[in-house]
Short mmCIF file of C-alpha atoms in Angstrom, two decimals:
data_model
loop_
_atom_site.label_atom_id
_atom_site.label_comp_id
_atom_site.label_asym_id
_atom_site.label_seq_id
_atom_site.Cartn_x
_atom_site.Cartn_y
_atom_site.Cartn_z
CA GLN A 1 -72.46 -73.08 5.12
CA VAL A 2 -70.90 -70.00 6.93
CA GLN A 3 -70.05 -70.13 10.41
CA LEU A 4 -69.64 -67.01 12.45
CA VAL A 5 -68.07 -66.92 16.24
CA GLU A 6 -68.58 -63.73 18.25
CA SER A 7 -66.48 -62.74 21.22
CA GLY A 8 -65.80 -59.72 23.41
CA GLY A 9 -68.97 -59.38 25.41
CA ASP A 10 -68.72 -58.19 28.95
CA SER A 11 -70.19 -56.19 31.96
CA VAL A 12 -69.33 -52.53 31.80
CA GLN A 13 -70.50 -49.36 33.28
CA ALA A 14 -72.52 -46.59 31.59
CA GLY A 15 -70.34 -44.54 29.46
CA GLY A 16 -67.75 -47.15 28.93
CA SER A 17 -66.69 -49.03 25.82
CA LEU A 18 -66.45 -52.51 24.39
CA ARG A 19 -64.99 -54.11 21.15
CA LEU A 20 -66.80 -57.19 19.86
CA SER A 21 -65.26 -59.49 17.32
CA CYS A 22 -66.84 -61.69 14.69
CA THR A 23 -64.66 -64.26 12.94
CA VAL A 24 -66.30 -65.57 9.88
CA SER A 25 -65.63 -68.84 7.99
CA ALA A 26 -65.94 -67.30 4.66
CA ASN A 27 -64.71 -64.41 2.41
CA ILE A 28 -66.37 -61.45 4.31
CA VAL A 29 -65.83 -59.18 1.14
CA GLU A 30 -68.00 -61.32 -0.77
CA ASN A 31 -70.79 -60.98 1.95
CA THR A 32 -72.71 -58.48 3.90
CA ILE A 33 -71.88 -59.01 7.65
CA ALA A 34 -74.09 -57.44 10.33
CA TRP A 35 -74.50 -57.02 14.02
CA PHE A 36 -77.88 -57.57 15.58
CA ARG A 37 -78.92 -57.44 19.37
CA GLN A 38 -81.74 -58.93 21.35
CA VAL A 39 -83.13 -58.83 24.76
CA PRO A 40 -85.46 -61.38 26.22
CA GLY A 41 -89.05 -61.01 25.18
CA LYS A 42 -88.23 -58.45 22.19
CA GLU A 43 -87.47 -58.97 18.56
CA ARG A 44 -83.99 -58.89 17.14
CA GLU A 45 -82.79 -55.51 16.25
CA GLY A 46 -80.36 -54.58 13.61
CA VAL A 47 -77.31 -52.68 14.81
CA ALA A 48 -74.76 -52.17 11.92
CA CYS A 49 -73.57 -53.81 8.95
CA VAL A 50 -70.58 -53.64 6.52
CA SER A 51 -70.69 -54.68 2.86
CA GLY A 52 -68.80 -54.64 -0.59
CA VAL A 53 -65.27 -54.22 -1.77
CA PHE A 54 -65.14 -50.82 -0.19
CA GLY A 55 -66.40 -51.69 3.12
CA ASN A 56 -69.57 -49.58 2.94
CA THR A 57 -71.31 -49.39 6.46
CA TYR A 58 -74.76 -48.64 7.72
CA TYR A 59 -76.14 -48.02 11.13
CA ALA A 60 -79.31 -47.93 13.09
CA ASP A 61 -80.08 -44.70 14.34
CA SER A 62 -80.15 -45.84 18.02
CA VAL A 63 -76.25 -46.35 17.69
CA LYS A 64 -75.14 -43.96 15.06
CA GLY A 65 -72.20 -41.93 16.40
CA ARG A 66 -71.45 -44.28 19.24
CA PHE A 67 -70.72 -47.58 17.48
CA THR A 68 -68.36 -48.31 14.58
CA ILE A 69 -68.27 -51.54 12.43
CA SER A 70 -65.03 -52.28 10.90
CA ARG A 71 -63.39 -55.34 9.36
CA ASP A 72 -60.05 -57.06 8.75
CA ASN A 73 -60.33 -58.65 5.34
CA ALA A 74 -57.07 -60.80 5.74
CA LYS A 75 -58.52 -62.32 8.91
CA ASN A 76 -62.23 -62.49 7.86
CA THR A 77 -63.12 -60.79 11.10
CA VAL A 78 -65.49 -58.05 11.64
CA TYR A 79 -65.46 -55.77 14.83
CA LEU A 80 -68.01 -53.59 16.37
CA GLN A 81 -66.46 -50.81 18.51
CA MET A 82 -69.01 -49.56 21.08
CA TRP A 83 -68.43 -46.37 22.70
CA SER A 84 -70.54 -44.38 25.28
CA LEU A 85 -72.49 -47.49 26.20
CA LYS A 86 -75.87 -47.04 27.80
CA PRO A 87 -77.91 -49.48 29.84
CA GLU A 88 -80.28 -49.65 26.99
CA ASP A 89 -77.52 -51.40 25.04
CA THR A 90 -77.71 -54.29 27.07
CA ALA A 91 -78.61 -57.34 25.06
CA MET A 92 -77.10 -60.38 23.46
CA TYR A 93 -75.24 -59.34 20.40
CA TYR A 94 -75.28 -61.58 17.30
CA CYS A 95 -73.09 -61.50 14.09
CA ALA A 96 -74.87 -62.52 11.02
CA ALA A 97 -74.16 -63.01 7.29
CA ARG A 98 -75.70 -62.88 3.89
CA ASP A 99 -74.22 -63.56 0.54
CA LEU A 100 -74.95 -60.31 -1.13
CA ARG A 101 -72.89 -57.19 -1.22
CA SER A 102 -75.77 -54.98 -0.11
CA TYR A 103 -76.38 -53.32 3.18
CA ILE A 104 -79.61 -54.24 5.17
CA LEU A 105 -80.58 -54.52 8.80
CA ARG A 106 -83.47 -56.93 8.38
CA ALA A 107 -82.89 -60.07 10.44
CA ASP A 108 -85.13 -62.16 8.09
CA GLN A 109 -82.57 -61.27 5.15
CA TYR A 110 -79.62 -63.15 6.97
CA ASN A 111 -79.39 -66.73 6.93
CA TYR A 112 -76.11 -67.29 8.91
CA TRP A 113 -75.87 -66.46 12.45
CA GLY A 114 -73.33 -66.88 15.26
CA GLN A 115 -74.25 -68.06 18.90
CA GLY A 116 -74.06 -64.63 20.36
CA THR A 117 -72.12 -62.72 23.00
CA GLN A 118 -73.59 -60.93 25.99
CA VAL A 119 -73.16 -57.32 26.67
CA THR A 120 -74.35 -55.82 29.89
CA VAL A 121 -74.23 -52.14 30.68
CA SER A 122 -75.02 -50.93 34.31
CA ALA A 123 -76.04 -47.50 35.32
#
């Protein structure tokens, strides 16, 4: 049973930045940790993930170049640094884990989820 807790969500203006944190109750090096986001009425969307001993990363095209996923292995914490935020980035952001060292951004491949943290970007 893996537990994840997100934090760092806030309301910001377009062009601003935020740093989200996800604290995991497991060795994150032995798992793939991902960020997803969801708005009411729409399906959950993969954002980024980090996996493996070397911390390989993968990003959705919609955030590539603006978001950076990173991790602090000693703290079992994963971060999502978000730059140049746009109103369309507004969503509930979730942290998720799967017990394989393989990057993937399909929600149905993750079986451990946090409660989410809200990010709101105003124009």
